[in-house]
mmCIF file of C-alpha atoms in Angstrom:
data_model
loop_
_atom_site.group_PDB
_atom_site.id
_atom_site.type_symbol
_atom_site.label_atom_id
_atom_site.label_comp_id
_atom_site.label_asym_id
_atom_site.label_seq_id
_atom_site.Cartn_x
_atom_site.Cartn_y
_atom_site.Cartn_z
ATOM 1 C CA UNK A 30 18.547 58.667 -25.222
ATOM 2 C CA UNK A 31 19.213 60.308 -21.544
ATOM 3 C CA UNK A 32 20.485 57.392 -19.813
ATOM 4 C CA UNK A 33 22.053 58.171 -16.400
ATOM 5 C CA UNK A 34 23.739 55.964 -13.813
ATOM 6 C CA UNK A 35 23.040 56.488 -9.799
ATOM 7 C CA UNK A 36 25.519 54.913 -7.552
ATOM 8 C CA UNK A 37 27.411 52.861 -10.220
ATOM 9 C CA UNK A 38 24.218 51.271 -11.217
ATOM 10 C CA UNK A 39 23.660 51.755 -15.220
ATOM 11 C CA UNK A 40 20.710 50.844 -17.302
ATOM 12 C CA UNK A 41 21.142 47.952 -19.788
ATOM 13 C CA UNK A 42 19.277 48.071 -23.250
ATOM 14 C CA UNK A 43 19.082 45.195 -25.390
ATOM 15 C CA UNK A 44 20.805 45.835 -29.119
ATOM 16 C CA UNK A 45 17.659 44.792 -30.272
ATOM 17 C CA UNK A 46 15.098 47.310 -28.478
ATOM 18 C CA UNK A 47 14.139 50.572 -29.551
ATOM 19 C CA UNK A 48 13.991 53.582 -26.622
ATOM 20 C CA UNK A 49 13.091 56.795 -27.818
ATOM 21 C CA UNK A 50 15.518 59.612 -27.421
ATOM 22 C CA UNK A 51 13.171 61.729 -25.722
ATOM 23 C CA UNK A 52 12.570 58.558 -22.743
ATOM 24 C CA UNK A 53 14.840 58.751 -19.628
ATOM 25 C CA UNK A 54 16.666 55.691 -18.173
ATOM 26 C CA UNK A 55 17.883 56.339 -14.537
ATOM 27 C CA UNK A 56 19.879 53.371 -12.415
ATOM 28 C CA UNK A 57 18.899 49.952 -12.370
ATOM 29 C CA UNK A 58 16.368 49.765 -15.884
ATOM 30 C CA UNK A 59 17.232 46.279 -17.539
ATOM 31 C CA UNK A 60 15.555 46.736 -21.140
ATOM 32 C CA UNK A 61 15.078 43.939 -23.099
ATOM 33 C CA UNK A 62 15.525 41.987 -26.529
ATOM 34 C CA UNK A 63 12.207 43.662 -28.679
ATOM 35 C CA UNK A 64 11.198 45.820 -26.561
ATOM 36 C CA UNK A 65 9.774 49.323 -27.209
ATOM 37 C CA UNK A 66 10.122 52.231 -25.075
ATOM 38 C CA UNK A 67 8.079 55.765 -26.270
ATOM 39 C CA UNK A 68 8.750 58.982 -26.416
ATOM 40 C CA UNK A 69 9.209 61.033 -22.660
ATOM 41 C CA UNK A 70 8.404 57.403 -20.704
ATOM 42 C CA UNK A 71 10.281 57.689 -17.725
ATOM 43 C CA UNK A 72 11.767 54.476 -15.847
ATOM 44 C CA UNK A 73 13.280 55.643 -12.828
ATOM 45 C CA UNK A 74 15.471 53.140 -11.334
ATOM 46 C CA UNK A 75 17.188 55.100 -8.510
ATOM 47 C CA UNK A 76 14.891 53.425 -5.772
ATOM 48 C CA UNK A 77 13.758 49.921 -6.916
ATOM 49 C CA UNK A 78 14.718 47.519 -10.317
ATOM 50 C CA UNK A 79 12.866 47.828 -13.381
ATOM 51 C CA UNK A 80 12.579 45.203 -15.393
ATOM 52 C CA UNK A 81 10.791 44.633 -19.026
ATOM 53 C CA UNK A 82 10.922 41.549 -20.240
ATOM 54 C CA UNK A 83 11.131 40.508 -24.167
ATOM 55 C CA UNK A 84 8.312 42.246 -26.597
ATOM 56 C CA UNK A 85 7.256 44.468 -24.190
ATOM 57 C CA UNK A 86 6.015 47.981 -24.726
ATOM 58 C CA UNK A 87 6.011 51.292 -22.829
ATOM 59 C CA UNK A 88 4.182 53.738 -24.672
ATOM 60 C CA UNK A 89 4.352 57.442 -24.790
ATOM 61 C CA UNK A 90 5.021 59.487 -21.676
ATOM 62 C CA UNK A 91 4.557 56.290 -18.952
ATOM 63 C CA UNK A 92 5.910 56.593 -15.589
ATOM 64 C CA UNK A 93 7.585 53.482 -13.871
ATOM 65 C CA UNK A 94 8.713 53.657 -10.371
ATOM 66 C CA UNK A 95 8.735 52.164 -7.181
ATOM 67 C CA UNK A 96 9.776 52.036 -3.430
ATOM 68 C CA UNK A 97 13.126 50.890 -2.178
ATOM 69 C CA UNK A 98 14.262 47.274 -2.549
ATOM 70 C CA UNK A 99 11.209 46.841 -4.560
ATOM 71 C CA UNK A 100 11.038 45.423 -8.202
ATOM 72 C CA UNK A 101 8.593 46.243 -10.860
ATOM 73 C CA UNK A 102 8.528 44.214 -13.907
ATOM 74 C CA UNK A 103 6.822 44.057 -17.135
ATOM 75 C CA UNK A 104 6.820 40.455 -18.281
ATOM 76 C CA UNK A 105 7.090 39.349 -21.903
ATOM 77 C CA UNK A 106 4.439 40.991 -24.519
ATOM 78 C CA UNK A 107 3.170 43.318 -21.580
ATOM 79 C CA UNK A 108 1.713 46.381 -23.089
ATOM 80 C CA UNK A 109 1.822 49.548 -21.289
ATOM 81 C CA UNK A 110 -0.421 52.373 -23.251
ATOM 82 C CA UNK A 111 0.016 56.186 -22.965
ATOM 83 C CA UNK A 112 0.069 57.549 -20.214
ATOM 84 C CA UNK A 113 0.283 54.745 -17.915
ATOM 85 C CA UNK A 114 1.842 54.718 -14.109
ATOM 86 C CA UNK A 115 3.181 51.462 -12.494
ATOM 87 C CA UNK A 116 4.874 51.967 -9.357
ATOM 88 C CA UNK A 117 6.389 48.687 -7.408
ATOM 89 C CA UNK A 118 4.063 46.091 -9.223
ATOM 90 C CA UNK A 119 4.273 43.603 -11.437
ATOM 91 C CA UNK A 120 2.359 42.667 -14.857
ATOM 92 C CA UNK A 121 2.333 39.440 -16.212
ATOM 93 C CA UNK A 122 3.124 37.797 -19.444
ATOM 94 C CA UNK A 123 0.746 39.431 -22.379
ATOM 95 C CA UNK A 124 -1.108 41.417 -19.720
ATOM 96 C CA UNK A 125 -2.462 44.813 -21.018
ATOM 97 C CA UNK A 126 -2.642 47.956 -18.780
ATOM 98 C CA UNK A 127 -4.377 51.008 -20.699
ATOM 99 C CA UNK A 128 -3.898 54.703 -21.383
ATOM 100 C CA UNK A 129 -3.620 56.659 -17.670
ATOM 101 C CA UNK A 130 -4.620 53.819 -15.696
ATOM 102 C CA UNK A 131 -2.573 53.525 -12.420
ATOM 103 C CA UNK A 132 -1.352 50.313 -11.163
ATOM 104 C CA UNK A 133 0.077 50.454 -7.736
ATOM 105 C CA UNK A 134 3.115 48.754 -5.327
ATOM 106 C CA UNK A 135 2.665 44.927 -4.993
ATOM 107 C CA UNK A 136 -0.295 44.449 -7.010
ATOM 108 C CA UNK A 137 -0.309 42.027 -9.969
ATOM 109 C CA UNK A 138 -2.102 41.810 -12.871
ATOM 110 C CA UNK A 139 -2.459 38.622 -13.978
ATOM 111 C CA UNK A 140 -1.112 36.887 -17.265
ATOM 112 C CA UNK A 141 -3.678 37.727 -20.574
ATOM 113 C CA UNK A 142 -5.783 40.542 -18.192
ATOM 114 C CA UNK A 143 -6.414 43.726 -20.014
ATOM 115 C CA UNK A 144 -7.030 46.591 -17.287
ATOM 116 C CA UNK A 145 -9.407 49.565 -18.927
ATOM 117 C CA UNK A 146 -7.831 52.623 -19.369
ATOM 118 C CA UNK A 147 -7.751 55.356 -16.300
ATOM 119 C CA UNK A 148 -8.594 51.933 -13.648
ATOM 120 C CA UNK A 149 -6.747 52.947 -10.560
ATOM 121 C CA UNK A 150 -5.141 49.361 -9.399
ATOM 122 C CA UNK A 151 -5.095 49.507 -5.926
ATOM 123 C CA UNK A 152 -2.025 48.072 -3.956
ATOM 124 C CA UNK A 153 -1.397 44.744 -3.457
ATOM 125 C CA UNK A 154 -4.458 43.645 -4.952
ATOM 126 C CA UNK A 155 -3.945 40.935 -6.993
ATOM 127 C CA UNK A 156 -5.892 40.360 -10.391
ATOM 128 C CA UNK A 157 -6.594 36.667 -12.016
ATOM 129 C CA UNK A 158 -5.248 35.673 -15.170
ATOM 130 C CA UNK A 159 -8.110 36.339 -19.037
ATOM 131 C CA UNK A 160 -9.789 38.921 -17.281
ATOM 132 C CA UNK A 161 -11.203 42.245 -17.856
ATOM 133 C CA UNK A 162 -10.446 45.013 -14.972
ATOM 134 C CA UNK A 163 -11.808 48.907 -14.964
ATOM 135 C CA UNK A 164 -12.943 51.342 -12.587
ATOM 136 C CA UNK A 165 -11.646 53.376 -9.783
ATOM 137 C CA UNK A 166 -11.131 51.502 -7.610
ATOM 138 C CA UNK A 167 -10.505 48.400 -10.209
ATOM 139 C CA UNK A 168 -12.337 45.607 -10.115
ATOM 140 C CA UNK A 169 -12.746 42.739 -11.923
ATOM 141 C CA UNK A 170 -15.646 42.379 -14.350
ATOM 142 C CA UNK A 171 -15.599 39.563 -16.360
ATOM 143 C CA UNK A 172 -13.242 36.407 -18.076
ATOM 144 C CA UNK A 173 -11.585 37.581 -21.504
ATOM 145 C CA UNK A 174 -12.953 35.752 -24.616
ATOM 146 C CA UNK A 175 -10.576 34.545 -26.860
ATOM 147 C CA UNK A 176 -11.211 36.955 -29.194
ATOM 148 C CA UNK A 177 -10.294 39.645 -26.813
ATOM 149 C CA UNK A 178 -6.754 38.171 -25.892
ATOM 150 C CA UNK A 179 -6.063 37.113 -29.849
ATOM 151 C CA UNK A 180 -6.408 40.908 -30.582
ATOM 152 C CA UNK A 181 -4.498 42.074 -27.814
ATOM 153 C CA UNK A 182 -1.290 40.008 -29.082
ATOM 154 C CA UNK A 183 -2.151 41.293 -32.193
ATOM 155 C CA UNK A 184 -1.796 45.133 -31.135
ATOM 156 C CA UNK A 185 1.499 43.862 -29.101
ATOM 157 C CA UNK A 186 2.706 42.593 -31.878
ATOM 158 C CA UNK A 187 1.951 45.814 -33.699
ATOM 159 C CA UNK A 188 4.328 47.497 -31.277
ATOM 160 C CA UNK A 189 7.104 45.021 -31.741
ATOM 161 C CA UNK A 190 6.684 45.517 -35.577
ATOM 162 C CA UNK A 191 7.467 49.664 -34.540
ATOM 163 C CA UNK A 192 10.435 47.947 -32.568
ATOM 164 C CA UNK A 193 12.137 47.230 -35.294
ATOM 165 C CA UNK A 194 10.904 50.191 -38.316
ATOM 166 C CA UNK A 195 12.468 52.317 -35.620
ATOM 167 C CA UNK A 196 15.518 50.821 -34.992
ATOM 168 C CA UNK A 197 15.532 50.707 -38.979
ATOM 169 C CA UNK A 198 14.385 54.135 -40.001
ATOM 170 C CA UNK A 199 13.531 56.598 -37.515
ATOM 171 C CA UNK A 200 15.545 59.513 -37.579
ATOM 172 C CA UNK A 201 15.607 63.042 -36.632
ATOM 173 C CA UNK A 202 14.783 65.810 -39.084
ATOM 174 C CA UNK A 203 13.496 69.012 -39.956
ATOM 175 C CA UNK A 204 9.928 69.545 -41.243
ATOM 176 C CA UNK A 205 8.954 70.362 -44.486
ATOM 177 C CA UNK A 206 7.320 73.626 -45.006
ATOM 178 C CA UNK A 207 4.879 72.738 -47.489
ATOM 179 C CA UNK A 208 3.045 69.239 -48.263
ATOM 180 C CA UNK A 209 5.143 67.383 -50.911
ATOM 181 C CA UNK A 210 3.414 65.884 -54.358
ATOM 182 C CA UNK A 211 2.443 62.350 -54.123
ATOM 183 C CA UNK A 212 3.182 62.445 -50.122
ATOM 184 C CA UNK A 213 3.784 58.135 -48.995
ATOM 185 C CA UNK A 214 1.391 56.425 -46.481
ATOM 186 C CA UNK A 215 2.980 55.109 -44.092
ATOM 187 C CA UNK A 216 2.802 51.054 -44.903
ATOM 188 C CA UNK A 217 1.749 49.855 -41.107
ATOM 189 C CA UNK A 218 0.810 46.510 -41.893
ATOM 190 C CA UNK A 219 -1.582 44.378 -39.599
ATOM 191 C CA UNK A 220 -2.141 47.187 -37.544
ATOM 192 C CA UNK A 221 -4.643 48.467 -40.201
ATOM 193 C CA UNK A 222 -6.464 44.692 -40.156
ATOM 194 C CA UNK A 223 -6.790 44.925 -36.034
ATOM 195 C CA UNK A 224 -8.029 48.279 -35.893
ATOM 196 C CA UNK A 225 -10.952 46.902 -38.316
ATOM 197 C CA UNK A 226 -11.294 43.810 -36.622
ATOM 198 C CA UNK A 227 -11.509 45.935 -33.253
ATOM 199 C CA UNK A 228 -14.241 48.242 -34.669
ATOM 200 C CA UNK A 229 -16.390 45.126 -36.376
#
C-alpha cells in the first residue's frame, strides 16, 4: 500500500487489518486489529490523528481528514460506505455513515446511529445515540428499531468477514480473456442472508 511518513510520524497497521494497495496512508493513521480499509480511501494524517478503532471499515474511495491538532476517529464496528468524507469528527461505536454523505469537524455521531447516504453533517453538531439521520443539512428523524441496528452489525460484520478473505486470498492478477467453463461464485456467506433480510 502507499504508506508515507511526514515529519517522522508513520502510520501503524494492525497485522490483522486488511488496507488495499490502491488506499494511501499519510502521517499519523493508527489502523487497527480487523479493520478494513478499500480501495483509493485516503486517510491523510499530515494535519490531525486518525484513528479507527477494531472492526471498523472504510470503504472504497473515502476521504478522512481534519484540521490541525484535531483527531478524527472511527470507533469500533464504525462503518464508513463509499464515498464517504469525515473531516475532524468523530463516530461512535457501531455507528453507520453512508455512501457520499459528509460528516464535518467536531461533530459526533452517536453510538448505533446510521446517517443516510449523501446527509451533509454539519459541524459540531452532535447526533444521539439508535437514531436515524439524512438530509442536507442532517437532521435527525427518528429512534432506530432493533431490527435496524441488528442488520447494521450484520453488514459490519460482512466487512470484517472481507477483512480476513483478503488478507487470505486477494491477490493481484491479470484478467482472463475469455469466460472460463464452470466459472466459481464467489461463496460470501451471510452477506447473501442480510441483503434478503434488508429487501423483505
Amino acid at each position: 500500500m502507499p504508506c508515507y511518513a511526514i515529519d517522522g510520524v508513520i502510520p501503524v497497521v494492525h497485522p490483522s487489518a486488511y488496507v488495499h494497495p490502491t488506499a494511501v496512508l499519510i502521517g499519523d493513521v493508527i489502523v487497527g486489529p480487523g479493520c478494513y480499509v478499500g480501495p483509493c480511501a485516503s486517510l491523510r494524517g499530515d494535519f490531525g490523528r486518525i484513528v479507527l478503532h477494531e472492526g471498523a471499515n472504510v470503504q472504497d474511495t473515502c476521504v478522512i481528514h481534519g484540521f490541525p491538532a484535531s483527531e478524527t476517529v472511527v470507533e469500533r464496528n464504525g462503518h464508513i460506505g463509499h464515498g464517504a468524507v469525515l473531516h475532524g469528527c468523530i463516530v461512535r461505536h457501531d455507528a453507520l455513515v453512508g455512501m457520499n454523505a459528509v460528516v464535518m469537524d467536531e461533530a459526533e455521531v452517536g453510538a448505533y446511529a446510521i446517517v443516510a447516504a449523501s446527509a451533509f453533517v454539519r459541524a459540531k453538531l452532535k447526533l444521539p445515540e439508535r437514531s436515524l439521520i439524512a438530509g442536507v443539512p442532517a437532521k435527525v428523524l427518528r429512534e432506530l428499531s432493533d431490527d435496524e441496528i441488528r442488520w447494521k452489525l450484520e453488514g459490519t460484520q460482512t466487512y470484517q468477514q472481507l477483512t480476513v478473505r483478503c488478507l487470505a486470498t486477494m491477490q493481484e492478477v491479470q484478467p482472463l480473456i475469455e469466460l472460463e467453463a464452470d466459472r466459481p461464485l464467489l461463496q460470501t456467506g451471510s452477506a447473501h442472508q442480510t441483503l434478503a433480510q434488508r429487501k423483505g
